[in-house]
C-alpha cells in the first residue's frame, strides 16, 4: 500500500468540480477588481497557488490521522479562536484575523473542518446514542463551543454556519423535534416582525385547536396543548424586545428592508439593490467577460468577496449563473453519495458535515445577493476572494476526499 500514489482512488469528479469552481472564481475576481489598484486578483492567484501544496499535504497524510487526532485538532482550533481576543487584528470593527505581514488569517474558516472532525469522532463511538438527552447536550456542546468564541468577535455570519450541524445530527439519530423546533422558531420570529404579536398568537392557537380536534381520538391531552400555546406565546411576545434591544441597528435595518418595512436604496439597502441590478442586467447570456457596467463601475460594494456572484450574473448571464449553481449542486450531491458509501461512521458523518457546510454557504450567499436573505458575511465557497476562506474550504473538502480514497483499506 505504501507504493501507491497519494492520488490513488481519489474521486476525480469532486476534484474536477473543485478546480472548475476555483478557476471560475478567480476569473470573476479578476473582473470585479479590474478597476481597483489593490492587486486583488494577483493576491487570490497566490492563495490558489498555495492551495496546491496544501491539497497534496492533506492527501499525503494517512486517512486515519484525521480520526485519531480529531480531538487535538479541535482543541487547537478553539485555542486559535480564543487567541484572537489577545492577538487578533481588528478590521471594520471585527477582531477576526491574525496579521501575518501584509496577509491576514481568519481561524474561524479552519475551525469548520476542525468542528466537523470532532463531531464525527464523537458520533463514531458505538456507545453514542443521540436518543439519550446527555449525549444530545454533549454533541451540541461540540458545535456551540466555537460559536461562543466567534460571536463576540463579532462575526455572526461565521457563527451562523455552525447551526447547519443540526442537520448532520438529525441524520445520525437526533430526534426530529429539534429540527422542527428550529424551523418553527425562525418562521415565528419572521412572522412576528411582519404581523402584530396577538395575530401570530391567534393563528398558532387556531392551528393547535385544529390539530387537537383532528387527533382527538389519539391524543386528548388539552393541558399539553395549553402549555405549548403558553410557551409559543411567550416566545412571540419576546420577539420585538429581542429585535429592538439585542439586534444591532444595521441588523434591524437589513431585516426591515428585506421584509419591505423600510426602503433605503442609498444606505443599508444599497448593496442589495445594486446586486439585484447587476444580476438582472445580465439577461440570458450576460454582457460578456470584463464587459459588465455595474462591475467595471464598482457600483456593488465588496463585489470580489461576498457579492462575487453578481459578477457572474451580469457578465455571464442566466446561463452562466445556472452553470455555476449546477456545479455546486453536483458537488453537493456527489459528496452525499460518497458519504453514504463510506465503511466507517466517522467518514460518513464527516462527509455529511462537509456537504452541510458547503450547502449553507452556497444557499445563503446566493439568496443574499438575490435579495431574499439579509446581508451577512457568508462567502461563496471557492469563489469569493480570500486566502483563509479558500484554504479552509479546500482542507474541509480534501480531507473527505482522502477519507473516501482510503475506504478501500477499511473493513
Coordinates of C-alpha atoms in Angstrom, one line a residue:
X1 CA 0.0 0.0 0.0
X2 CA 2.9 2.4 0.6
X3 CA 3.9 2.3 -3.0
X4 CA 0.5 3.8 -4.0
X5 CA 0.4 7.3 -5.3
X6 CA -1.2 9.8 -2.9
X7 CA -3.8 10.4 -5.7
X8 CA -4.8 6.8 -5.8
X9 CA -8.5 6.1 -5.6
X10 CA -9.4 9.8 -5.1
X11 CA -12.8 10.9 -6.5
X12 CA -11.9 12.9 -9.6
X13 CA -15.4 14.2 -10.1
X14 CA -15.1 16.2 -6.8
X15 CA -11.5 17.3 -7.7
X16 CA -12.5 18.5 -11.2
X17 CA -15.5 20.4 -9.9
X18 CA -13.3 22.0 -7.3
X19 CA -10.8 23.1 -10.0
X20 CA -13.6 24.5 -12.2
X21 CA -15.1 26.5 -9.3
X22 CA -11.7 27.9 -8.2
X23 CA -10.8 28.9 -11.8
X24 CA -14.2 30.4 -12.5
X25 CA -14.0 32.2 -9.1
X26 CA -10.6 33.7 -10.0
X27 CA -11.9 34.9 -13.4
X28 CA -14.7 36.7 -11.7
X29 CA -12.5 38.1 -9.0
X30 CA -10.2 39.4 -11.8
X31 CA -13.1 41.1 -13.5
X32 CA -14.6 42.6 -10.4
X33 CA -11.3 44.0 -9.1
X34 CA -10.0 45.2 -12.5
X35 CA -10.8 48.8 -11.8
X36 CA -9.1 48.8 -8.4
X37 CA -5.4 49.2 -7.7
X38 CA -5.1 46.7 -4.9
X39 CA -3.9 43.8 -6.9
X40 CA -6.8 41.7 -5.6
X41 CA -6.7 39.1 -8.4
X42 CA -2.9 38.7 -8.0
X43 CA -3.3 38.0 -4.3
X44 CA -6.0 35.5 -5.0
X45 CA -3.8 33.8 -7.5
X46 CA -1.1 33.5 -4.8
X47 CA -3.7 32.0 -2.5
X48 CA -4.7 29.5 -5.2
X49 CA -1.0 28.5 -5.8
X50 CA -0.5 28.0 -2.0
X51 CA -3.7 25.8 -2.0
X52 CA -1.9 23.3 -4.3
X53 CA 0.8 22.1 -1.8
X54 CA -2.0 22.3 0.8
X55 CA -4.0 19.8 -1.1
X56 CA -1.1 17.4 -1.6
X57 CA -0.3 17.6 2.1
X58 CA -3.9 16.7 3.1
X59 CA -3.8 13.8 0.6
X60 CA -0.4 12.7 1.8
X61 CA -1.4 12.3 5.4
X62 CA -2.8 8.9 6.3
X63 CA -6.6 8.9 6.4
X64 CA -6.7 7.5 9.9
X65 CA -4.7 10.5 11.2
X66 CA -7.8 12.8 11.0
X67 CA -9.8 10.4 13.1
X68 CA -7.1 9.7 15.6
X69 CA -6.2 13.3 16.2
X70 CA -9.6 14.9 15.7
X71 CA -9.9 16.0 19.3
X72 CA -6.5 17.6 19.3
X73 CA -7.2 19.4 16.0
X74 CA -10.5 20.7 17.5
X75 CA -8.7 21.9 20.7
X76 CA -6.1 23.7 18.7
X77 CA -8.8 25.4 16.7
X78 CA -10.5 26.6 19.9
X79 CA -7.2 28.0 21.1
X80 CA -6.7 29.8 17.8
X81 CA -10.2 31.4 18.2
X82 CA -9.5 32.3 21.8
X83 CA -6.2 33.9 20.9
X84 CA -7.9 36.5 18.7
X85 CA -9.1 38.3 21.8
X86 CA -5.5 39.0 22.8
X87 CA -3.6 39.0 19.5
X88 CA -6.2 39.5 16.8
X89 CA -6.3 42.3 14.3
X90 CA -9.5 44.4 14.1
X91 CA -10.8 45.2 10.7
X92 CA -14.1 47.0 10.2
X93 CA -15.0 46.5 13.9
X94 CA -14.4 42.8 13.8
X95 CA -11.5 41.1 15.6
X96 CA -11.4 38.0 13.4
X97 CA -7.9 37.9 12.0
X98 CA -4.3 37.3 12.8
X99 CA -2.0 39.6 10.9
X100 CA 1.0 37.9 9.3
X101 CA 2.9 40.6 7.5
X102 CA 0.7 42.0 4.8
X103 CA -1.6 39.0 4.9
X104 CA -4.3 38.1 7.4
X105 CA -5.5 34.7 8.6
X106 CA -9.1 34.0 9.8
X107 CA -9.1 31.0 12.2
X108 CA -12.9 30.6 12.1
X109 CA -12.6 29.4 8.5
X110 CA -10.4 26.5 9.6
X111 CA -12.5 25.8 12.7
X112 CA -15.3 24.5 10.5
X113 CA -13.3 21.5 9.4
X114 CA -12.0 21.0 13.0
X115 CA -15.5 21.0 14.4
X116 CA -16.6 18.6 11.7
X117 CA -13.8 16.2 12.7
X118 CA -14.6 16.5 16.4
X119 CA -18.3 15.9 15.8
X120 CA -17.5 12.9 13.6
X121 CA -15.1 11.5 16.2
X122 CA -17.7 11.8 18.9
X123 CA -20.6 10.3 16.9
X124 CA -18.5 7.4 15.7
X125 CA -18.3 6.0 19.2
X126 CA -20.5 2.9 19.2
X127 CA -21.8 3.8 22.6
X128 CA -23.2 7.2 21.5
X129 CA -27.0 7.2 21.1
X130 CA -28.5 10.6 20.2
X131 CA -31.8 9.5 21.7
X132 CA -30.1 10.0 25.1
X133 CA -30.5 13.5 26.4
X134 CA -27.0 13.7 27.8
X135 CA -25.5 12.6 24.5
X136 CA -27.5 15.3 22.8
X137 CA -26.1 18.0 25.0
X138 CA -22.6 16.8 24.6
X139 CA -22.9 16.8 20.8
X140 CA -24.5 20.2 20.8
X141 CA -21.6 21.4 23.1
X142 CA -19.1 20.5 20.4
X143 CA -21.0 22.6 17.9
X144 CA -21.6 25.6 20.1
X145 CA -18.1 25.9 21.7
X146 CA -16.6 27.6 18.6
X147 CA -19.8 29.6 18.2
X148 CA -19.3 31.1 21.7
X149 CA -15.9 32.3 20.7
X150 CA -16.9 33.6 17.2
X151 CA -19.9 35.6 18.2
X152 CA -18.1 38.1 20.4
X153 CA -15.6 38.9 17.6
X154 CA -18.3 39.9 16.4
X155 CA -18.8 37.6 13.4
X156 CA -22.5 36.4 13.3
X157 CA -22.1 35.2 9.7
X158 CA -19.4 32.6 10.6
X159 CA -21.3 31.7 13.7
X160 CA -24.5 31.0 11.7
X161 CA -22.7 28.3 9.7
X162 CA -22.4 26.1 12.7
X163 CA -26.2 25.8 13.0
X164 CA -26.2 23.5 9.9
X165 CA -24.6 20.8 12.0
X166 CA -28.0 20.1 13.4
X167 CA -28.9 18.5 10.1
X168 CA -25.9 16.2 10.5
X169 CA -27.0 15.2 14.0
X170 CA -30.5 14.6 12.6
X171 CA -29.1 12.3 10.0
X172 CA -27.4 10.4 12.8
X173 CA -30.4 9.9 15.0
X174 CA -31.2 13.3 16.7
X175 CA -35.0 13.5 17.4
X176 CA -36.7 15.3 14.6
X177 CA -38.4 17.8 17.0
X178 CA -35.1 19.6 17.3
X179 CA -35.1 20.4 13.6
X180 CA -38.8 21.3 13.5
X181 CA -38.5 23.5 16.6
X182 CA -35.6 25.4 14.9
X183 CA -37.5 26.0 11.7
X184 CA -40.7 26.9 13.6
X185 CA -38.8 29.4 15.8
X186 CA -37.4 31.1 12.7
X187 CA -40.8 31.2 11.0
X188 CA -42.5 32.6 14.1
X189 CA -39.7 35.2 14.5
X190 CA -40.1 36.4 10.9
X191 CA -43.9 36.3 11.0
X192 CA -44.0 38.3 14.2
X193 CA -41.9 41.0 12.5
X194 CA -44.5 41.2 9.8
X195 CA -47.7 40.9 11.8
X196 CA -48.8 42.0 15.2
X197 CA -47.9 39.6 18.1
X198 CA -51.6 39.0 19.0
X199 CA -52.3 38.0 15.4
X200 CA -49.5 35.5 15.4
X201 CA -50.6 34.0 18.7
X202 CA -54.2 33.8 17.4
X203 CA -53.0 31.9 14.3
X204 CA -51.0 29.5 16.4
X205 CA -54.0 28.9 18.8
X206 CA -56.3 28.1 15.8
X207 CA -53.7 25.7 14.4
X208 CA -53.4 23.9 17.8
X209 CA -57.2 23.7 18.1
X210 CA -57.4 22.2 14.6
X211 CA -54.6 19.7 15.3
X212 CA -56.2 18.8 18.7
X213 CA -59.6 18.0 17.2
X214 CA -58.1 16.2 14.2
X215 CA -56.2 13.9 16.5
X216 CA -58.7 13.8 19.4
X217 CA -59.1 10.1 19.2
X218 CA -55.4 9.6 19.7
X219 CA -54.5 12.4 22.0
X220 CA -56.9 14.3 24.3
X221 CA -54.1 16.0 26.3
X222 CA -55.6 19.5 26.5
X223 CA -53.1 20.5 29.2
X224 CA -50.1 19.8 27.0
X225 CA -51.6 21.8 24.1
X226 CA -52.2 24.7 26.5
X227 CA -48.7 24.6 27.8
X228 CA -47.3 24.6 24.3
X229 CA -49.5 27.6 23.4
X230 CA -48.2 29.4 26.5
X231 CA -44.6 28.7 25.6
X232 CA -45.1 29.8 22.0
X233 CA -46.9 33.0 23.1
X234 CA -44.0 33.8 25.4
X235 CA -41.6 33.4 22.5
X236 CA -43.7 35.5 20.2
X237 CA -44.1 38.3 22.8
X238 CA -40.3 38.4 23.3
X239 CA -39.5 38.8 19.5
X240 CA -40.0 42.6 19.4
X241 CA -37.9 43.1 22.5
X242 CA -35.1 40.9 21.1
X243 CA -35.3 42.7 17.8
X244 CA -35.1 46.2 19.3
X245 CA -32.6 45.6 22.1
X246 CA -30.5 42.6 21.1
X247 CA -30.1 43.1 17.4
X248 CA -27.8 45.9 16.3
X249 CA -29.2 48.8 14.2
X250 CA -27.7 47.5 10.9
X251 CA -29.2 44.1 11.5
X252 CA -32.6 45.7 12.1
X253 CA -32.3 47.8 9.0
X254 CA -31.5 44.8 6.9
X255 CA -34.5 42.8 8.1
X256 CA -36.8 45.8 7.7
X257 CA -35.6 46.3 4.1
X258 CA -35.9 42.5 3.3
X259 CA -39.5 42.4 4.8
X260 CA -40.5 45.6 2.9
X261 CA -41.0 47.6 6.1
X262 CA -38.3 50.2 5.0
X263 CA -36.8 51.5 1.8
X264 CA -33.2 52.7 1.9
X265 CA -31.6 52.3 -1.5
X266 CA -28.7 54.7 -0.7
X267 CA -27.9 53.5 2.8
X268 CA -28.1 50.0 4.3
X269 CA -30.1 48.6 1.3
X270 CA -27.6 49.9 -1.3
X271 CA -25.6 46.7 -1.6
X272 CA -28.7 44.5 -2.1
X273 CA -30.2 47.0 -4.5
X274 CA -27.0 47.2 -6.6
X275 CA -26.5 43.4 -6.6
X276 CA -30.1 42.9 -7.9
X277 CA -29.5 45.5 -10.6
X278 CA -26.2 43.8 -11.6
X279 CA -27.7 40.3 -11.8
X280 CA -30.8 41.4 -13.6
X281 CA -28.9 43.4 -16.2
X282 CA -27.1 40.3 -17.3
X283 CA -30.1 38.8 -19.1
X284 CA -29.9 35.3 -20.6
X285 CA -26.3 35.3 -21.9
X286 CA -24.7 38.2 -20.0
X287 CA -22.8 41.2 -21.2
X288 CA -19.6 39.3 -21.7
X289 CA -16.4 38.8 -19.7
X290 CA -15.0 42.2 -18.5
X291 CA -18.0 44.0 -20.1
X292 CA -20.2 44.4 -17.0
X293 CA -21.0 48.0 -16.5
X294 CA -22.0 47.6 -12.8
X295 CA -18.9 45.5 -12.2
X296 CA -16.5 47.9 -14.1
X297 CA -18.1 50.9 -12.4
X298 CA -17.6 49.5 -8.9
X299 CA -21.3 50.0 -8.1
X300 CA -21.6 46.8 -6.0
X301 CA -19.5 47.1 -2.8
X302 CA -17.4 44.1 -1.7
X303 CA -18.1 42.5 -5.1
X304 CA -15.0 40.4 -5.1
X305 CA -15.9 38.9 -1.7
X306 CA -19.5 38.2 -0.5
X307 CA -21.1 39.7 -3.7
X308 CA -18.9 37.8 -6.2
X309 CA -22.0 36.1 -7.7
X310 CA -23.3 39.5 -9.0
X311 CA -20.3 39.5 -11.4
X312 CA -21.4 36.0 -12.7
X313 CA -25.0 37.2 -13.2
X314 CA -24.0 40.4 -15.0
X315 CA -21.2 39.2 -17.2
X316 CA -22.2 35.5 -17.7
X317 CA -26.0 36.0 -17.5
X318 CA -28.6 33.4 -16.6
X319 CA -26.8 30.7 -18.5
X320 CA -23.5 31.3 -16.6
X321 CA -25.3 31.6 -13.3
X322 CA -27.0 28.3 -14.0
X323 CA -23.7 26.6 -14.8
X324 CA -22.1 27.8 -11.5
X325 CA -25.2 26.7 -9.5
X326 CA -25.2 23.4 -11.2
X327 CA -21.5 22.8 -10.4
X328 CA -22.3 23.4 -6.7
X329 CA -25.4 21.2 -6.8
X330 CA -23.5 18.3 -8.5
X331 CA -20.6 18.6 -5.9
X332 CA -23.0 18.5 -3.0
X333 CA -24.9 15.5 -4.4
X334 CA -21.6 13.8 -5.1
X335 CA -20.4 14.3 -1.5
X336 CA -23.6 13.0 -0.1
X337 CA -23.5 10.0 -2.4
X338 CA -19.9 9.2 -1.4
X339 CA -20.8 9.8 2.3
X340 CA -23.4 7.0 2.1
X341 CA -20.8 4.6 0.7
X342 CA -18.3 5.1 3.5
X343 CA -17.4 2.0 5.5
X344 CA -16.9 3.8 8.8
X345 CA -19.3 6.0 10.7
X346 CA -16.6 8.6 11.2
X347 CA -16.1 9.1 7.5
X348 CA -19.9 9.2 6.8
X349 CA -20.5 11.8 9.5
X350 CA -17.6 13.9 8.2
X351 CA -18.9 13.7 4.6
X352 CA -22.3 14.9 5.6
X353 CA -20.7 17.7 7.6
X354 CA -18.8 18.8 4.5
X355 CA -21.9 18.8 2.4
X356 CA -23.9 20.7 5.1
X357 CA -21.3 23.4 5.5
X358 CA -20.9 23.9 1.7
X359 CA -24.7 23.9 1.2
X360 CA -25.3 26.6 3.8
X361 CA -22.6 28.9 2.4
X362 CA -23.8 28.3 -1.1
X363 CA -27.5 28.7 -0.4
X364 CA -27.2 31.8 1.9
X365 CA -24.7 33.6 -0.3
X366 CA -26.9 33.2 -3.5
X367 CA -30.0 34.1 -1.5
X368 CA -28.3 37.1 -0.1
X369 CA -27.1 38.6 -3.4
X370 CA -30.6 37.9 -4.9
X371 CA -32.2 39.9 -2.2
X372 CA -34.2 37.1 -0.5
X373 CA -31.9 36.9 2.6
X374 CA -30.5 39.6 4.9
X375 CA -26.9 40.7 4.1
X376 CA -24.4 38.8 6.3
X377 CA -20.8 37.9 5.8
X378 CA -21.2 34.5 4.1
X379 CA -18.7 33.9 1.3
X380 CA -19.3 31.7 -1.7
X381 CA -17.1 28.6 -1.4
X382 CA -14.0 28.5 -3.7
X383 CA -15.3 31.7 -5.4
X384 CA -15.1 34.6 -3.0
X385 CA -11.8 36.4 -2.5
X386 CA -9.7 35.4 0.5
X387 CA -7.0 33.1 1.4
X388 CA -8.5 31.8 4.7
X389 CA -11.8 31.0 3.0
X390 CA -10.2 29.2 0.1
X391 CA -7.8 27.3 2.2
X392 CA -10.4 26.4 4.8
X393 CA -12.8 25.1 2.3
X394 CA -10.0 23.3 0.5
X395 CA -8.9 21.5 3.6
X396 CA -12.6 20.7 4.5
X397 CA -13.2 19.1 1.1
X398 CA -9.9 17.3 0.6
X399 CA -9.9 15.7 4.0
X400 CA -13.1 13.9 2.9
X401 CA -11.7 13.1 -0.5
X402 CA -8.8 11.5 1.3
X403 CA -11.2 9.5 3.6
X404 CA -13.1 8.4 0.6
X405 CA -9.9 7.2 -1.2
X406 CA -8.9 5.3 2.0
X407 CA -12.2 3.4 2.2
X408 CA -10.7 0.6 0.1
X409 CA -8.5 -0.2 3.1
X410 CA -11.4 -0.3 5.5
X411 CA -13.0 -3.4 6.7

